């Protein structure tokens, strides 16, 4: 089958951000396999909405970065003809989008750092829910589709109740953004067109999803404004409030972290999150979306839990600064933020055992410089005198224990481009004070 041409990119997959060797070939092979496919409308969102309106079916839009090896297993499983998802996919109008150039950002708001995402819509543009998996993002050979199947089923259930439930879907709709189209954004305007350059270098003409978030942050930086918390810590994982959710269900609790907000609320392994903040869930991505859109100043979230055949209402209390618990260090967006706030440094909070061997307190700051960029904006820290293996023990007057994510958040909210921050580092048995440039 033609679509099996995609499977070659599974070979030799490793790190999630790694790309196939022949990126141009991968994109062109995807087009050749998919543009005449009977199920999938290829790169034609408006056609999908029209067909959804005409047929009364819900619309499913898959956004896929083809050259990226991450999520390649799930992508191939979703596209597989005769696969276990086929009966469910037949109930949708299906659209495959391989670039972000022409996205309407009033409609398409999702986890921009993922290389495979799905949004479910009514034909009138109402969002039913979102799907995006970090489990698959971290393992490109993972073709498990159970979680995706559950998301499809949940979206179909919501569609069956529409429009009676439309008011209940208000929280799933996109929030305000300063741009409607990626081609209007800083760093992208004038460099990219709405259509891909199929007659030239098609990959070079493509706006990747992560570039949307990067450009949003640049826009605030250029205007000398602090970055909003939601764009420093976008789409927080459920672990931010102490929950680990099963990858093969909509939102079933696997683990509850001791001492977390979830533990304080009495949530338990085996609980099923039936709704969060009044929103019915399609997948774990919906949980992240709700956390993303919940204001930093919010003090609690309403949770409806399925437990032992009963529906149990729960109040999830949110502590001050709760979003700062988000770990964004593994996201592709962290790389651009490291340039802005850290001059390209990659920092790791030393463990208690590592601190003990170095004679450092377990309560104080001890951020080990694991690595650093060498060139351009990512080489700014190196140029300022920082070295790999340095340990940062004070930064901008902060001496208490911080993660890299917390440090980036502090600097991006409080320091503007062009400023410098005093940093004290330990290098061997010496203590040095260096000035870290903000960009």
Tab-separated table of C-alpha atoms in Angstrom, residues 102-432:
chain	number	residue	atom	x	y	z
A	102	UNK	CA	-2.323	28.897	7.104
A	103	UNK	CA	-3.711	27.947	10.506
A	104	UNK	CA	-6.465	30.148	11.880
A	105	UNK	CA	-5.149	30.704	15.393
A	106	UNK	CA	-8.575	31.671	16.693
A	107	UNK	CA	-9.562	28.043	16.101
A	108	UNK	CA	-6.307	26.107	16.303
A	109	UNK	CA	-4.894	26.432	19.791
A	110	UNK	CA	-3.199	23.289	21.076
A	111	UNK	CA	0.162	22.077	22.350
A	112	UNK	CA	2.434	23.667	19.761
A	113	UNK	CA	5.431	21.647	20.993
A	114	UNK	CA	4.008	18.309	19.851
A	115	UNK	CA	4.706	16.870	16.400
A	116	UNK	CA	1.344	15.017	16.287
A	117	UNK	CA	-1.853	16.639	17.531
A	118	UNK	CA	-5.550	16.256	16.809
A	119	UNK	CA	-8.422	18.679	17.249
A	120	UNK	CA	-12.070	17.604	17.091
A	121	UNK	CA	-14.649	20.101	15.802
A	122	UNK	CA	-18.253	20.527	14.892
A	123	UNK	CA	-18.691	21.779	11.334
A	124	UNK	CA	-19.613	25.213	12.717
A	125	UNK	CA	-16.115	25.532	14.228
A	126	UNK	CA	-16.941	24.583	17.821
A	127	UNK	CA	-14.061	22.675	19.407
A	128	UNK	CA	-15.033	19.362	21.018
A	129	UNK	CA	-11.597	18.528	22.386
A	130	UNK	CA	-7.902	17.953	21.804
A	131	UNK	CA	-5.514	15.029	21.638
A	132	UNK	CA	-1.725	15.095	21.939
A	133	UNK	CA	0.521	12.513	23.551
A	134	UNK	CA	3.898	13.033	25.200
A	135	UNK	CA	4.072	9.259	25.634
A	136	UNK	CA	4.201	8.860	21.861
A	137	UNK	CA	6.344	11.984	21.490
A	138	UNK	CA	9.082	10.343	23.544
A	139	UNK	CA	8.944	7.003	21.722
A	140	UNK	CA	8.677	7.199	17.946
A	141	UNK	CA	8.200	3.428	17.652
A	142	UNK	CA	5.139	3.465	19.929
A	143	UNK	CA	2.116	2.682	17.743
A	144	UNK	CA	-0.308	2.067	20.630
A	145	UNK	CA	-3.676	3.520	19.660
A	146	UNK	CA	-5.870	2.710	22.667
A	147	UNK	CA	-5.721	6.254	24.029
A	148	UNK	CA	-6.444	7.687	20.581
A	149	UNK	CA	-9.375	5.299	20.207
A	150	UNK	CA	-10.794	6.510	23.522
A	151	UNK	CA	-10.432	10.124	22.373
A	152	UNK	CA	-12.308	9.376	19.138
A	153	UNK	CA	-15.115	7.696	21.083
A	154	UNK	CA	-15.363	10.581	23.544
A	155	UNK	CA	-15.508	13.141	20.713
A	156	UNK	CA	-18.278	11.154	19.005
A	157	UNK	CA	-20.268	11.106	22.250
A	158	UNK	CA	-19.965	14.888	22.553
A	159	UNK	CA	-20.995	15.279	18.912
A	160	UNK	CA	-24.082	13.091	19.462
A	161	UNK	CA	-25.274	15.540	22.142
A	162	UNK	CA	-24.581	18.678	20.102
A	163	UNK	CA	-25.910	21.413	20.002
A	164	UNK	CA	-27.689	20.879	23.330
A	165	UNK	CA	-24.263	20.823	25.043
A	166	UNK	CA	-22.770	23.814	23.205
A	167	UNK	CA	-22.750	26.076	26.269
A	168	UNK	CA	-20.794	23.435	28.193
A	169	UNK	CA	-18.069	23.533	25.512
A	170	UNK	CA	-17.317	27.248	25.966
A	171	UNK	CA	-14.138	26.556	27.942
A	172	UNK	CA	-12.718	24.407	25.148
A	173	UNK	CA	-12.715	27.238	22.627
A	174	UNK	CA	-9.578	29.210	21.842
A	175	UNK	CA	-8.543	32.142	23.997
A	176	UNK	CA	-7.460	35.607	22.809
A	177	UNK	CA	-4.193	35.806	20.877
A	178	UNK	CA	-2.525	38.885	19.358
A	179	UNK	CA	-2.277	37.190	15.930
A	180	UNK	CA	-4.767	35.416	13.695
A	181	UNK	CA	-2.312	33.780	11.301
A	182	UNK	CA	1.281	32.572	11.808
A	183	UNK	CA	2.467	34.478	8.726
A	184	UNK	CA	1.646	37.729	10.575
A	185	UNK	CA	3.900	36.937	13.534
A	186	UNK	CA	7.355	38.331	14.354
A	187	UNK	CA	10.205	36.302	12.820
A	188	UNK	CA	7.711	34.723	10.406
A	189	UNK	CA	6.111	37.668	8.587
A	190	UNK	CA	7.717	38.162	5.185
A	191	UNK	CA	9.697	34.941	5.427
A	192	UNK	CA	6.858	32.488	4.874
A	193	UNK	CA	3.778	32.330	2.672
A	194	UNK	CA	0.436	30.690	3.408
A	195	UNK	CA	1.119	28.004	0.780
A	196	UNK	CA	4.061	25.603	0.735
A	197	UNK	CA	6.635	25.912	-2.052
A	198	UNK	CA	6.179	22.544	-3.729
A	199	UNK	CA	8.208	23.749	-6.737
A	200	UNK	CA	11.189	24.614	-4.568
A	201	UNK	CA	12.443	23.554	-1.149
A	202	UNK	CA	9.182	22.611	0.491
A	203	UNK	CA	10.603	21.957	3.971
A	204	UNK	CA	12.186	25.397	4.070
A	205	UNK	CA	8.819	26.975	3.285
A	206	UNK	CA	7.067	25.220	6.174
A	207	UNK	CA	6.099	26.883	9.455
A	208	UNK	CA	6.429	24.272	12.174
A	209	UNK	CA	3.927	24.328	15.033
A	210	UNK	CA	6.563	25.076	17.674
A	211	UNK	CA	7.454	28.257	15.769
A	212	UNK	CA	4.043	29.692	16.712
A	213	UNK	CA	4.832	29.587	20.418
A	214	UNK	CA	8.366	30.828	19.805
A	215	UNK	CA	7.054	33.814	17.832
A	216	UNK	CA	4.468	34.665	20.487
A	217	UNK	CA	7.251	34.892	23.045
A	218	UNK	CA	9.389	36.991	20.715
A	219	UNK	CA	6.492	39.420	20.238
A	220	UNK	CA	6.316	40.126	23.976
A	221	UNK	CA	10.093	40.365	24.224
A	222	UNK	CA	10.284	42.873	21.358
A	223	UNK	CA	7.667	45.045	23.074
A	224	UNK	CA	9.652	45.013	26.339
A	225	UNK	CA	6.825	43.162	28.082
A	226	UNK	CA	7.076	40.321	30.602
A	227	UNK	CA	6.167	36.955	29.141
A	228	UNK	CA	2.746	35.755	30.323
A	229	UNK	CA	3.006	32.702	32.558
A	230	UNK	CA	0.904	30.625	30.161
A	231	UNK	CA	3.549	31.021	27.434
A	232	UNK	CA	6.467	30.250	29.730
A	233	UNK	CA	4.694	27.113	30.954
A	234	UNK	CA	2.357	26.220	28.075
A	235	UNK	CA	-0.083	23.291	28.317
A	236	UNK	CA	1.054	22.083	31.775
A	237	UNK	CA	1.144	18.333	32.244
A	238	UNK	CA	-1.229	16.837	34.858
A	239	UNK	CA	1.901	16.151	36.951
A	240	UNK	CA	1.906	19.901	37.697
A	241	UNK	CA	-0.951	19.271	40.149
A	242	UNK	CA	0.354	15.839	41.164
A	243	UNK	CA	-1.475	13.537	38.746
A	244	UNK	CA	-0.119	10.868	36.437
A	245	UNK	CA	-2.812	9.755	33.986
A	246	UNK	CA	-3.000	6.522	32.010
A	247	UNK	CA	-1.990	6.820	28.358
A	248	UNK	CA	-4.585	4.283	27.223
A	249	UNK	CA	-7.654	6.014	28.699
A	250	UNK	CA	-9.290	9.422	28.512
A	251	UNK	CA	-8.299	10.502	32.023
A	252	UNK	CA	-7.796	7.651	34.488
A	253	UNK	CA	-5.496	8.313	37.439
A	254	UNK	CA	-2.452	6.057	37.627
A	255	UNK	CA	-0.537	7.805	40.398
A	256	UNK	CA	-1.017	10.657	42.844
A	257	UNK	CA	2.127	12.425	44.038
A	258	UNK	CA	2.498	12.616	47.789
A	259	UNK	CA	2.118	16.160	49.115
A	260	UNK	CA	0.609	17.457	45.860
A	261	UNK	CA	-2.584	19.403	45.223
A	262	UNK	CA	-4.177	16.210	43.899
A	263	UNK	CA	-3.272	14.304	47.064
A	264	UNK	CA	-4.662	17.088	49.269
A	265	UNK	CA	-7.924	16.904	47.299
A	266	UNK	CA	-8.201	13.191	48.038
A	267	UNK	CA	-7.777	11.963	44.475
A	268	UNK	CA	-6.793	8.311	44.241
A	269	UNK	CA	-5.274	5.873	41.733
A	270	UNK	CA	-8.105	4.364	39.722
A	271	UNK	CA	-10.208	7.531	39.804
A	272	UNK	CA	-11.581	8.634	36.443
A	273	UNK	CA	-11.696	12.377	35.794
A	274	UNK	CA	-15.140	12.773	34.229
A	275	UNK	CA	-14.894	16.555	34.006
A	276	UNK	CA	-12.465	19.272	35.053
A	277	UNK	CA	-13.504	22.921	35.508
A	278	UNK	CA	-16.894	21.860	34.160
A	279	UNK	CA	-15.395	20.581	30.909
A	280	UNK	CA	-15.955	17.055	29.679
A	281	UNK	CA	-12.643	15.452	28.728
A	282	UNK	CA	-11.559	13.797	25.489
A	283	UNK	CA	-7.968	13.035	26.467
A	284	UNK	CA	-5.103	14.032	28.728
A	285	UNK	CA	-4.509	16.940	26.340
A	286	UNK	CA	-7.839	18.387	27.471
A	287	UNK	CA	-6.532	18.350	31.048
A	288	UNK	CA	-3.445	20.267	29.921
A	289	UNK	CA	-5.629	22.706	27.972
A	290	UNK	CA	-7.695	23.466	31.088
A	291	UNK	CA	-4.550	24.005	33.174
A	292	UNK	CA	-3.170	26.208	30.374
A	293	UNK	CA	-6.270	28.408	30.339
A	294	UNK	CA	-6.711	28.505	34.138
A	295	UNK	CA	-5.374	31.845	35.454
A	296	UNK	CA	-2.269	31.744	37.587
A	297	UNK	CA	-4.238	33.466	40.354
A	298	UNK	CA	-6.952	30.769	40.412
A	299	UNK	CA	-7.374	29.097	43.796
A	300	UNK	CA	-9.279	25.916	42.911
A	301	UNK	CA	-10.694	23.728	40.150
A	302	UNK	CA	-13.885	21.685	40.229
A	303	UNK	CA	-13.342	17.991	39.445
A	304	UNK	CA	-16.038	15.390	38.895
A	305	UNK	CA	-14.561	11.978	39.637
A	306	UNK	CA	-15.851	8.546	38.755
A	307	UNK	CA	-15.054	6.226	41.653
A	308	UNK	CA	-16.573	2.837	42.388
A	309	UNK	CA	-19.559	3.483	40.163
A	310	UNK	CA	-20.292	6.809	41.859
A	311	UNK	CA	-19.818	10.399	40.714
A	312	UNK	CA	-17.818	12.259	43.347
A	313	UNK	CA	-17.366	16.065	43.233
A	314	UNK	CA	-13.905	17.193	44.347
A	315	UNK	CA	-12.324	20.612	44.888
A	316	UNK	CA	-8.712	20.768	43.680
A	317	UNK	CA	-7.035	23.582	45.610
A	318	UNK	CA	-4.315	25.500	43.749
A	319	UNK	CA	-1.499	27.049	45.771
A	320	UNK	CA	-0.033	30.430	44.950
A	321	UNK	CA	2.411	30.088	42.061
A	322	UNK	CA	1.128	26.607	41.193
A	323	UNK	CA	2.086	26.939	37.525
A	324	UNK	CA	5.736	27.317	38.501
A	325	UNK	CA	5.717	23.616	39.331
A	326	UNK	CA	5.490	22.888	35.596
A	327	UNK	CA	8.593	21.247	34.158
A	328	UNK	CA	9.119	22.708	30.677
A	329	UNK	CA	12.780	21.687	30.319
A	330	UNK	CA	12.123	18.853	27.835
A	331	UNK	CA	9.980	20.927	25.472
A	332	UNK	CA	11.305	22.179	22.167
A	333	UNK	CA	10.157	25.656	23.240
A	334	UNK	CA	12.627	25.554	26.133
A	335	UNK	CA	15.493	25.953	23.667
A	336	UNK	CA	14.389	29.418	22.549
A	337	UNK	CA	13.612	30.442	26.133
A	338	UNK	CA	17.092	29.340	27.182
A	339	UNK	CA	18.476	31.821	24.687
A	340	UNK	CA	16.283	34.641	26.030
A	341	UNK	CA	16.844	34.015	29.737
A	342	UNK	CA	19.956	31.848	30.124
A	343	UNK	CA	22.157	32.757	27.187
A	344	UNK	CA	22.017	29.151	26.021
A	345	UNK	CA	22.809	27.448	29.337
A	346	UNK	CA	21.264	24.034	30.047
A	347	UNK	CA	20.799	23.701	33.808
A	348	UNK	CA	20.100	20.710	36.053
A	349	UNK	CA	19.129	20.940	39.720
A	350	UNK	CA	21.626	18.745	41.586
A	351	UNK	CA	20.109	15.880	43.579
A	352	UNK	CA	20.480	15.689	47.345
A	353	UNK	CA	23.139	12.983	46.948
A	354	UNK	CA	25.119	15.056	44.429
A	355	UNK	CA	24.912	18.087	46.703
A	356	UNK	CA	26.236	16.038	49.623
A	357	UNK	CA	29.315	14.976	47.677
A	358	UNK	CA	29.987	18.639	46.861
A	359	UNK	CA	29.290	19.895	50.377
A	360	UNK	CA	26.236	21.917	49.287
A	361	UNK	CA	23.003	22.514	51.162
A	362	UNK	CA	19.865	20.667	50.054
A	363	UNK	CA	17.866	23.886	50.493
A	364	UNK	CA	20.000	26.272	48.487
A	365	UNK	CA	20.390	26.855	44.767
A	366	UNK	CA	22.691	24.388	43.013
A	367	UNK	CA	22.106	24.425	39.274
A	368	UNK	CA	24.728	22.453	37.393
A	369	UNK	CA	25.638	23.680	33.906
A	370	UNK	CA	25.106	20.463	31.995
A	371	UNK	CA	25.761	22.123	28.649
A	372	UNK	CA	25.532	25.334	26.673
A	373	UNK	CA	25.072	26.622	23.188
A	374	UNK	CA	28.101	27.618	21.201
A	375	UNK	CA	26.819	30.057	18.597
A	376	UNK	CA	24.673	33.134	18.168
A	377	UNK	CA	22.128	33.914	20.860
A	378	UNK	CA	22.684	30.486	22.383
A	379	UNK	CA	26.378	31.263	22.781
A	380	UNK	CA	25.825	34.402	24.872
A	381	UNK	CA	26.536	32.715	28.217
A	382	UNK	CA	29.736	31.149	26.887
A	383	UNK	CA	30.814	34.560	25.638
A	384	UNK	CA	30.074	36.005	29.108
A	385	UNK	CA	32.489	33.537	30.701
A	386	UNK	CA	30.264	30.675	31.828
A	387	UNK	CA	31.655	27.163	31.475
A	388	UNK	CA	30.243	23.689	31.353
A	389	UNK	CA	30.351	22.044	34.831
A	390	UNK	CA	29.878	25.381	36.641
A	391	UNK	CA	27.371	25.230	39.514
A	392	UNK	CA	25.149	28.276	39.926
A	393	UNK	CA	24.477	29.010	43.606
A	394	UNK	CA	23.015	32.514	43.294
A	395	UNK	CA	21.147	34.208	40.451
A	396	UNK	CA	19.612	37.672	40.482
A	397	UNK	CA	19.633	37.603	44.267
A	398	UNK	CA	17.894	34.214	44.451
A	399	UNK	CA	19.676	31.689	46.649
A	400	UNK	CA	16.942	29.176	47.486
A	401	UNK	CA	16.461	25.923	45.596
A	402	UNK	CA	15.109	26.363	42.056
A	403	UNK	CA	14.700	24.222	38.969
A	404	UNK	CA	15.790	25.422	35.542
A	405	UNK	CA	12.104	25.934	34.683
A	406	UNK	CA	11.554	28.154	37.722
A	407	UNK	CA	14.666	30.198	36.980
A	408	UNK	CA	13.594	30.764	33.372
A	409	UNK	CA	10.142	31.809	34.559
A	410	UNK	CA	11.583	34.290	37.040
A	411	UNK	CA	13.876	35.887	34.482
A	412	UNK	CA	11.340	36.004	31.626
A	413	UNK	CA	8.756	37.679	33.842
A	414	UNK	CA	11.086	40.120	35.594
A	415	UNK	CA	13.981	40.918	33.265
A	416	UNK	CA	13.869	42.501	29.814
A	417	UNK	CA	16.137	42.030	26.827
A	418	UNK	CA	19.286	44.136	27.133
A	419	UNK	CA	19.570	43.811	30.914
A	420	UNK	CA	22.234	41.801	32.740
A	421	UNK	CA	21.825	39.557	35.759
A	422	UNK	CA	24.463	38.878	38.402
A	423	UNK	CA	25.199	35.162	38.817
A	424	UNK	CA	27.539	33.501	41.314
A	425	UNK	CA	29.002	30.184	40.238
A	426	UNK	CA	31.234	27.586	41.831
A	427	UNK	CA	34.022	26.399	39.562
A	428	UNK	CA	36.082	23.770	41.266
A	429	UNK	CA	37.018	25.288	44.620
A	430	UNK	CA	36.575	28.853	43.379
A	431	UNK	CA	33.592	31.187	43.531
A	432	UNK	CA	33.093	33.569	40.611
